[in-house]
């Protein structure tokens, strides 16, 4: 449970982020719902949470922009209090074969998926250190260790999150701040649904459990790592991938 804690989930307009924000609120956290472009969807997440009796606000943030990160945290601190639980879920893709991938495609994905997490962690940590409490959960992907054709930028960024996570975990352990990674496999979202039945059948053939996962299954792992019960878990990578990446 995370009762009374202030949680900030980036990329919480839909999918895994929305499910994580909702699950944390269900556990009693007051949740800041981060969004970059779709305020309407973020407000829908807030409405879901408040409709169930929780506390939530939507907050604009572009994680690759340090001034936007500072502004978002200042808003949260004024409205809810200092961030105690940080879930870095914001991410973008810009797929393309390596030989055709532009510098812009590479830079954009690295700046949002990896540098963005660095920005938010750096902003959150001073207050966590003073409080001698913090939970940081970074959302990676199974492609971080399997690789993905046409996803050199995305795979590199998601792999980088593990190194960032474990460095942060070692640096901050003495202050009772944990930092962990959740690595989803194929998850059923609006985006994957648009890929059609053939994609879903292909996933089922690769995943030992025979199906894509759900955002709620990822949210359960995130909520556990954010809880008081996970106080002795840090620097861990928790796969939520139906067994797709087992052995790595």
Short mmCIF file of the C-alpha atoms (twelve columns), coordinates in Angstrom:
data_MODEL
# 
_entry.id   MODEL 
# 
loop_
_atom_site.group_PDB 
_atom_site.id 
_atom_site.type_symbol 
_atom_site.label_atom_id 
_atom_site.label_alt_id 
_atom_site.label_comp_id 
_atom_site.label_asym_id 
_atom_site.label_seq_id 
_atom_site.Cartn_x 
_atom_site.Cartn_y 
_atom_site.Cartn_z 
_atom_site.pdbx_PDB_model_num 
ATOM 1   C CA . UNK A 1   0.000   0.000   0.000   1 
ATOM 2   C CA . UNK A 2   1.042   3.618   -0.593  1 
ATOM 3   C CA . UNK A 3   -1.570  5.333   1.577   1 
ATOM 4   C CA . UNK A 4   -0.975  9.044   2.028   1 
ATOM 5   C CA . UNK A 5   2.025   9.175   -0.292  1 
ATOM 6   C CA . UNK A 6   2.343   11.591  -3.195  1 
ATOM 7   C CA . UNK A 7   2.928   9.749   -6.471  1 
ATOM 8   C CA . UNK A 8   3.858   11.162  -9.868  1 
ATOM 9   C CA . UNK A 9   3.322   8.992   -12.939 1 
ATOM 10  C CA . UNK A 10  4.607   10.337  -16.242 1 
ATOM 11  C CA . UNK A 11  2.910   9.232   -19.450 1 
ATOM 12  C CA . UNK A 12  -0.273  8.535   -17.492 1 
ATOM 13  C CA . UNK A 13  -2.832  9.529   -20.119 1 
ATOM 14  C CA . UNK A 14  -3.425  5.944   -21.215 1 
ATOM 15  C CA . UNK A 15  -2.108  2.387   -21.200 1 
ATOM 16  C CA . UNK A 16  0.370   1.334   -18.547 1 
ATOM 17  C CA . UNK A 17  0.662   4.842   -17.112 1 
ATOM 18  C CA . UNK A 18  -3.068  5.222   -16.621 1 
ATOM 19  C CA . UNK A 19  -3.309  1.775   -15.035 1 
ATOM 20  C CA . UNK A 20  -0.389  2.555   -12.705 1 
ATOM 21  C CA . UNK A 21  -1.862  5.885   -11.642 1 
ATOM 22  C CA . UNK A 22  -5.211  4.242   -10.953 1 
ATOM 23  C CA . UNK A 23  -3.659  1.371   -9.000  1 
ATOM 24  C CA . UNK A 24  -1.533  3.703   -6.871  1 
ATOM 25  C CA . UNK A 25  -4.601  5.801   -6.107  1 
ATOM 26  C CA . UNK A 26  -6.476  2.646   -5.153  1 
ATOM 27  C CA . UNK A 27  -3.721  2.042   -2.598  1 
ATOM 28  C CA . UNK A 28  -4.277  5.470   -1.096  1 
ATOM 29  C CA . UNK A 29  -1.682  7.589   -2.905  1 
ATOM 30  C CA . UNK A 30  -2.440  11.118  -4.047  1 
ATOM 31  C CA . UNK A 31  -1.516  10.988  -7.714  1 
ATOM 32  C CA . UNK A 32  -0.173  13.505  -10.200 1 
ATOM 33  C CA . UNK A 33  -1.106  12.323  -13.691 1 
ATOM 34  C CA . UNK A 34  1.619   13.441  -16.077 1 
ATOM 35  C CA . UNK A 35  0.933   14.109  -19.751 1 
ATOM 36  C CA . UNK A 36  2.813   15.715  -22.630 1 
ATOM 37  C CA . UNK A 37  0.202   16.303  -25.329 1 
ATOM 38  C CA . UNK A 38  -3.187  14.797  -24.491 1 
ATOM 39  C CA . UNK A 39  -4.666  16.728  -21.594 1 
ATOM 40  C CA . UNK A 40  -8.139  15.379  -22.294 1 
ATOM 41  C CA . UNK A 41  -6.937  11.800  -21.780 1 
ATOM 42  C CA . UNK A 42  -5.015  12.791  -18.640 1 
ATOM 43  C CA . UNK A 43  -8.120  14.476  -17.254 1 
ATOM 44  C CA . UNK A 44  -10.030 11.263  -17.975 1 
ATOM 45  C CA . UNK A 45  -7.520  9.381   -15.821 1 
ATOM 46  C CA . UNK A 46  -8.043  11.955  -13.074 1 
ATOM 47  C CA . UNK A 47  -11.818 11.572  -13.352 1 
ATOM 48  C CA . UNK A 48  -11.512 7.791   -13.010 1 
ATOM 49  C CA . UNK A 49  -9.461  8.214   -9.841  1 
ATOM 50  C CA . UNK A 50  -11.563 10.922  -8.230  1 
ATOM 51  C CA . UNK A 51  -14.759 9.102   -9.175  1 
ATOM 52  C CA . UNK A 52  -13.544 6.198   -7.050  1 
ATOM 53  C CA . UNK A 53  -12.858 8.502   -4.105  1 
ATOM 54  C CA . UNK A 54  -9.174  9.144   -4.762  1 
ATOM 55  C CA . UNK A 55  -7.148  12.319  -5.106  1 
ATOM 56  C CA . UNK A 56  -5.512  13.190  -8.414  1 
ATOM 57  C CA . UNK A 57  -4.474  16.146  -10.567 1 
ATOM 58  C CA . UNK A 58  -3.265  16.303  -14.153 1 
ATOM 59  C CA . UNK A 59  0.131   17.901  -14.754 1 
ATOM 60  C CA . UNK A 60  1.743   18.869  -18.035 1 
ATOM 61  C CA . UNK A 61  5.341   17.701  -18.423 1 
ATOM 62  C CA . UNK A 62  7.758   17.270  -21.296 1 
ATOM 63  C CA . UNK A 63  10.379  15.126  -19.632 1 
ATOM 64  C CA . UNK A 64  13.112  15.949  -22.146 1 
ATOM 65  C CA . UNK A 65  12.841  19.650  -21.199 1 
ATOM 66  C CA . UNK A 66  14.402  20.536  -17.837 1 
ATOM 67  C CA . UNK A 67  12.325  23.695  -17.416 1 
ATOM 68  C CA . UNK A 68  9.126   21.724  -18.036 1 
ATOM 69  C CA . UNK A 69  10.215  19.141  -15.455 1 
ATOM 70  C CA . UNK A 70  10.909  21.860  -12.887 1 
ATOM 71  C CA . UNK A 71  7.533   23.485  -13.553 1 
ATOM 72  C CA . UNK A 72  5.684   20.176  -13.230 1 
ATOM 73  C CA . UNK A 73  7.302   19.329  -9.914  1 
ATOM 74  C CA . UNK A 74  6.634   22.831  -8.590  1 
ATOM 75  C CA . UNK A 75  2.945   22.408  -9.459  1 
ATOM 76  C CA . UNK A 76  2.758   19.027  -7.748  1 
ATOM 77  C CA . UNK A 77  4.549   20.299  -4.644  1 
ATOM 78  C CA . UNK A 78  2.105   23.198  -4.395  1 
ATOM 79  C CA . UNK A 79  -1.011  21.081  -4.975  1 
ATOM 80  C CA . UNK A 80  -0.179  17.771  -3.310  1 
ATOM 81  C CA . UNK A 81  3.204   17.960  -1.598  1 
ATOM 82  C CA . UNK A 82  6.671   16.608  -2.349  1 
ATOM 83  C CA . UNK A 83  6.838   13.624  -4.697  1 
ATOM 84  C CA . UNK A 84  7.551   10.432  -2.745  1 
ATOM 85  C CA . UNK A 85  6.784   7.895   -5.489  1 
ATOM 86  C CA . UNK A 86  8.037   8.533   -9.013  1 
ATOM 87  C CA . UNK A 87  7.022   6.306   -11.925 1 
ATOM 88  C CA . UNK A 88  8.878   7.069   -15.147 1 
ATOM 89  C CA . UNK A 89  6.555   5.758   -17.832 1 
ATOM 90  C CA . UNK A 90  6.746   8.518   -20.463 1 
ATOM 91  C CA . UNK A 91  8.045   7.215   -23.753 1 
ATOM 92  C CA . UNK A 92  8.003   7.616   -27.512 1 
ATOM 93  C CA . UNK A 93  8.982   5.493   -30.479 1 
ATOM 94  C CA . UNK A 94  10.440  6.473   -33.840 1 
ATOM 95  C CA . UNK A 95  11.133  3.126   -35.462 1 
ATOM 96  C CA . UNK A 96  13.279  2.610   -38.521 1 
ATOM 97  C CA . UNK A 97  15.989  0.368   -39.855 1 
ATOM 98  C CA . UNK A 98  19.416  1.313   -38.553 1 
ATOM 99  C CA . UNK A 99  20.860  2.308   -41.933 1 
ATOM 100 C CA . UNK A 100 17.929  4.648   -42.519 1 
ATOM 101 C CA . UNK A 101 17.510  5.986   -39.000 1 
ATOM 102 C CA . UNK A 102 18.022  9.734   -38.805 1 
ATOM 103 C CA . UNK A 103 19.854  11.575  -36.059 1 
ATOM 104 C CA . UNK A 104 16.518  13.146  -35.165 1 
ATOM 105 C CA . UNK A 105 14.883  9.737   -34.670 1 
ATOM 106 C CA . UNK A 106 17.745  8.598   -32.470 1 
ATOM 107 C CA . UNK A 107 17.948  11.796  -30.435 1 
ATOM 108 C CA . UNK A 108 14.199  12.094  -29.873 1 
ATOM 109 C CA . UNK A 109 13.782  8.585   -28.488 1 
ATOM 110 C CA . UNK A 110 16.867  8.768   -26.274 1 
ATOM 111 C CA . UNK A 111 15.942  12.200  -24.946 1 
ATOM 112 C CA . UNK A 112 12.418  11.189  -23.902 1 
ATOM 113 C CA . UNK A 113 12.887  7.575   -22.827 1 
ATOM 114 C CA . UNK A 114 16.251  7.838   -21.078 1 
ATOM 115 C CA . UNK A 115 17.298  11.441  -20.504 1 
ATOM 116 C CA . UNK A 116 13.751  12.252  -19.440 1 
ATOM 117 C CA . UNK A 117 13.978  9.723   -16.609 1 
ATOM 118 C CA . UNK A 118 17.288  11.250  -15.530 1 
ATOM 119 C CA . UNK A 119 15.652  14.692  -15.417 1 
ATOM 120 C CA . UNK A 120 12.717  13.599  -13.274 1 
ATOM 121 C CA . UNK A 121 14.821  11.516  -10.908 1 
ATOM 122 C CA . UNK A 122 17.304  14.339  -10.395 1 
ATOM 123 C CA . UNK A 123 14.447  16.749  -9.620  1 
ATOM 124 C CA . UNK A 124 12.671  14.377  -7.230  1 
ATOM 125 C CA . UNK A 125 15.631  13.079  -5.268  1 
ATOM 126 C CA . UNK A 126 16.621  16.064  -3.067  1 
ATOM 127 C CA . UNK A 127 13.254  16.080  -1.279  1 
ATOM 128 C CA . UNK A 128 13.270  12.287  -1.066  1 
ATOM 129 C CA . UNK A 129 16.703  12.448  0.551   1 
ATOM 130 C CA . UNK A 130 15.536  14.957  3.139   1 
ATOM 131 C CA . UNK A 131 12.521  12.785  3.910   1 
ATOM 132 C CA . UNK A 132 14.657  9.637   3.954   1 
ATOM 133 C CA . UNK A 133 12.030  7.902   1.844   1 
ATOM 134 C CA . UNK A 134 11.499  7.404   -1.851  1 
ATOM 135 C CA . UNK A 135 10.276  4.921   -4.427  1 
ATOM 136 C CA . UNK A 136 11.410  5.265   -8.028  1 
ATOM 137 C CA . UNK A 137 10.116  2.866   -10.684 1 
ATOM 138 C CA . UNK A 138 11.367  3.083   -14.263 1 
ATOM 139 C CA . UNK A 139 9.356   1.410   -17.017 1 
ATOM 140 C CA . UNK A 140 11.655  -0.319  -19.500 1 
ATOM 141 C CA . UNK A 141 10.799  -3.055  -22.019 1 
ATOM 142 C CA . UNK A 142 11.624  -6.629  -22.921 1 
ATOM 143 C CA . UNK A 143 13.388  -5.243  -26.026 1 
ATOM 144 C CA . UNK A 144 16.042  -3.798  -23.727 1 
ATOM 145 C CA . UNK A 145 17.629  -7.242  -23.516 1 
ATOM 146 C CA . UNK A 146 16.153  -9.002  -26.559 1 
ATOM 147 C CA . UNK A 147 16.606  -6.171  -29.044 1 
ATOM 148 C CA . UNK A 148 14.041  -5.198  -31.601 1 
ATOM 149 C CA . UNK A 149 14.460  -4.994  -35.390 1 
ATOM 150 C CA . UNK A 150 13.936  -1.405  -36.418 1 
ATOM 151 C CA . UNK A 151 14.166  -0.275  -32.799 1 
ATOM 152 C CA . UNK A 152 17.847  0.395   -32.191 1 
ATOM 153 C CA . UNK A 153 17.007  3.743   -30.598 1 
ATOM 154 C CA . UNK A 154 14.180  2.419   -28.410 1 
ATOM 155 C CA . UNK A 155 16.086  -0.705  -27.348 1 
ATOM 156 C CA . UNK A 156 19.161  1.348   -26.441 1 
ATOM 157 C CA . UNK A 157 17.120  3.821   -24.407 1 
ATOM 158 C CA . UNK A 158 15.243  1.104   -22.539 1 
ATOM 159 C CA . UNK A 159 18.483  -0.780  -21.829 1 
ATOM 160 C CA . UNK A 160 20.023  2.443   -20.558 1 
ATOM 161 C CA . UNK A 161 17.285  2.681   -17.962 1 
ATOM 162 C CA . UNK A 162 18.658  -0.402  -16.215 1 
ATOM 163 C CA . UNK A 163 22.100  1.140   -15.807 1 
ATOM 164 C CA . UNK A 164 20.562  4.391   -14.613 1 
ATOM 165 C CA . UNK A 165 18.331  2.520   -12.183 1 
ATOM 166 C CA . UNK A 166 21.115  0.499   -10.612 1 
ATOM 167 C CA . UNK A 167 23.407  3.496   -10.253 1 
ATOM 168 C CA . UNK A 168 20.618  5.446   -8.548  1 
ATOM 169 C CA . UNK A 169 19.799  2.440   -6.358  1 
ATOM 170 C CA . UNK A 170 23.392  2.201   -5.122  1 
ATOM 171 C CA . UNK A 171 23.771  5.941   -4.579  1 
ATOM 172 C CA . UNK A 172 20.564  6.404   -2.610  1 
ATOM 173 C CA . UNK A 173 20.127  3.163   -0.681  1 
ATOM 174 C CA . UNK A 174 21.510  4.705   2.517   1 
ATOM 175 C CA . UNK A 175 18.636  7.229   2.433   1 
ATOM 176 C CA . UNK A 176 15.947  4.518   2.216   1 
ATOM 177 C CA . UNK A 177 15.240  5.385   -1.415  1 
ATOM 178 C CA . UNK A 178 14.708  2.449   -3.740  1 
ATOM 179 C CA . UNK A 179 14.954  2.442   -7.517  1 
ATOM 180 C CA . UNK A 180 13.738  -0.450  -9.649  1 
ATOM 181 C CA . UNK A 181 12.766  -1.367  -13.211 1 
ATOM 182 C CA . UNK A 182 9.632   -2.977  -14.587 1 
ATOM 183 C CA . UNK A 183 10.175  -4.458  -18.051 1 
ATOM 184 C CA . UNK A 184 6.887   -5.132  -19.858 1 
ATOM 185 C CA . UNK A 185 6.604   -7.459  -22.804 1 
ATOM 186 C CA . UNK A 186 3.834   -7.139  -25.409 1 
ATOM 187 C CA . UNK A 187 0.936   -5.359  -23.701 1 
ATOM 188 C CA . UNK A 188 -2.595  -4.891  -25.032 1 
ATOM 189 C CA . UNK A 189 -3.111  -1.164  -25.448 1 
ATOM 190 C CA . UNK A 190 -4.883  1.101   -27.926 1 
ATOM 191 C CA . UNK A 191 -1.684  1.182   -29.963 1 
ATOM 192 C CA . UNK A 192 -1.224  -2.579  -30.164 1 
ATOM 193 C CA . UNK A 193 -4.933  -3.147  -30.833 1 
ATOM 194 C CA . UNK A 194 -4.549  -1.032  -33.954 1 
ATOM 195 C CA . UNK A 195 -1.882  -3.454  -35.183 1 
ATOM 196 C CA . UNK A 196 -4.552  -6.065  -35.872 1 
ATOM 197 C CA . UNK A 197 -5.251  -9.741  -35.275 1 
ATOM 198 C CA . UNK A 198 -2.144  -10.945 -37.118 1 
ATOM 199 C CA . UNK A 199 0.089   -9.105  -34.655 1 
ATOM 200 C CA . UNK A 200 -1.788  -10.554 -31.701 1 
ATOM 201 C CA . UNK A 201 -1.475  -14.052 -33.123 1 
ATOM 202 C CA . UNK A 202 2.249   -13.531 -33.660 1 
ATOM 203 C CA . UNK A 203 2.670   -12.428 -30.067 1 
ATOM 204 C CA . UNK A 204 0.773   -15.449 -28.802 1 
ATOM 205 C CA . UNK A 205 3.151   -17.725 -30.668 1 
ATOM 206 C CA . UNK A 206 6.226   -16.164 -29.031 1 
ATOM 207 C CA . UNK A 207 5.082   -15.625 -25.452 1 
ATOM 208 C CA . UNK A 208 5.133   -18.747 -23.266 1 
ATOM 209 C CA . UNK A 209 1.888   -17.699 -21.585 1 
ATOM 210 C CA . UNK A 210 0.332   -17.457 -25.029 1 
ATOM 211 C CA . UNK A 211 -1.137  -13.956 -24.924 1 
ATOM 212 C CA . UNK A 212 -0.272  -10.271 -24.595 1 
ATOM 213 C CA . UNK A 213 -0.306  -8.805  -21.107 1 
ATOM 214 C CA . UNK A 214 -2.574  -6.071  -19.814 1 
ATOM 215 C CA . UNK A 215 -1.730  -2.618  -18.471 1 
ATOM 216 C CA . UNK A 216 -3.238  -3.672  -15.157 1 
ATOM 217 C CA . UNK A 217 -0.765  -6.558  -14.853 1 
ATOM 218 C CA . UNK A 218 2.094   -4.089  -15.277 1 
ATOM 219 C CA . UNK A 219 0.461   -1.723  -12.805 1 
ATOM 220 C CA . UNK A 220 0.403   -4.434  -10.173 1 
ATOM 221 C CA . UNK A 221 4.176   -4.811  -10.355 1 
ATOM 222 C CA . UNK A 222 4.682   -1.045  -10.283 1 
ATOM 223 C CA . UNK A 223 2.405   -0.643  -7.263  1 
ATOM 224 C CA . UNK A 224 4.272   -3.370  -5.402  1 
ATOM 225 C CA . UNK A 225 7.642   -1.702  -6.003  1 
ATOM 226 C CA . UNK A 226 6.159   1.599   -4.815  1 
ATOM 227 C CA . UNK A 227 4.807   0.089   -1.619  1 
ATOM 228 C CA . UNK A 228 6.170   -0.063  1.908   1 
ATOM 229 C CA . UNK A 229 6.296   -3.837  1.452   1 
ATOM 230 C CA . UNK A 230 9.045   -3.434  -1.165  1 
ATOM 231 C CA . UNK A 231 11.377  -1.547  1.163   1 
ATOM 232 C CA . UNK A 232 14.064  -4.237  0.766   1 
ATOM 233 C CA . UNK A 233 13.865  -4.398  -3.035  1 
ATOM 234 C CA . UNK A 234 16.176  -2.087  -4.960  1 
ATOM 235 C CA . UNK A 235 18.129  -2.280  -8.197  1 
ATOM 236 C CA . UNK A 236 15.804  -5.066  -9.370  1 
ATOM 237 C CA . UNK A 237 14.426  -5.724  -12.831 1 
ATOM 238 C CA . UNK A 238 10.927  -7.180  -12.712 1 
ATOM 239 C CA . UNK A 239 9.797   -8.653  -16.059 1 
ATOM 240 C CA . UNK A 240 6.084   -8.550  -16.856 1 
ATOM 241 C CA . UNK A 241 6.357   -10.273 -20.201 1 
ATOM 242 C CA . UNK A 242 4.613   -13.636 -20.046 1 
ATOM 243 C CA . UNK A 243 7.995   -15.363 -19.974 1 
ATOM 244 C CA . UNK A 244 9.157   -13.909 -23.312 1 
ATOM 245 C CA . UNK A 245 12.496  -12.736 -21.943 1 
ATOM 246 C CA . UNK A 246 13.174  -15.453 -19.387 1 
ATOM 247 C CA . UNK A 247 16.827  -16.246 -18.911 1 
ATOM 248 C CA . UNK A 248 18.064  -12.726 -19.509 1 
# 
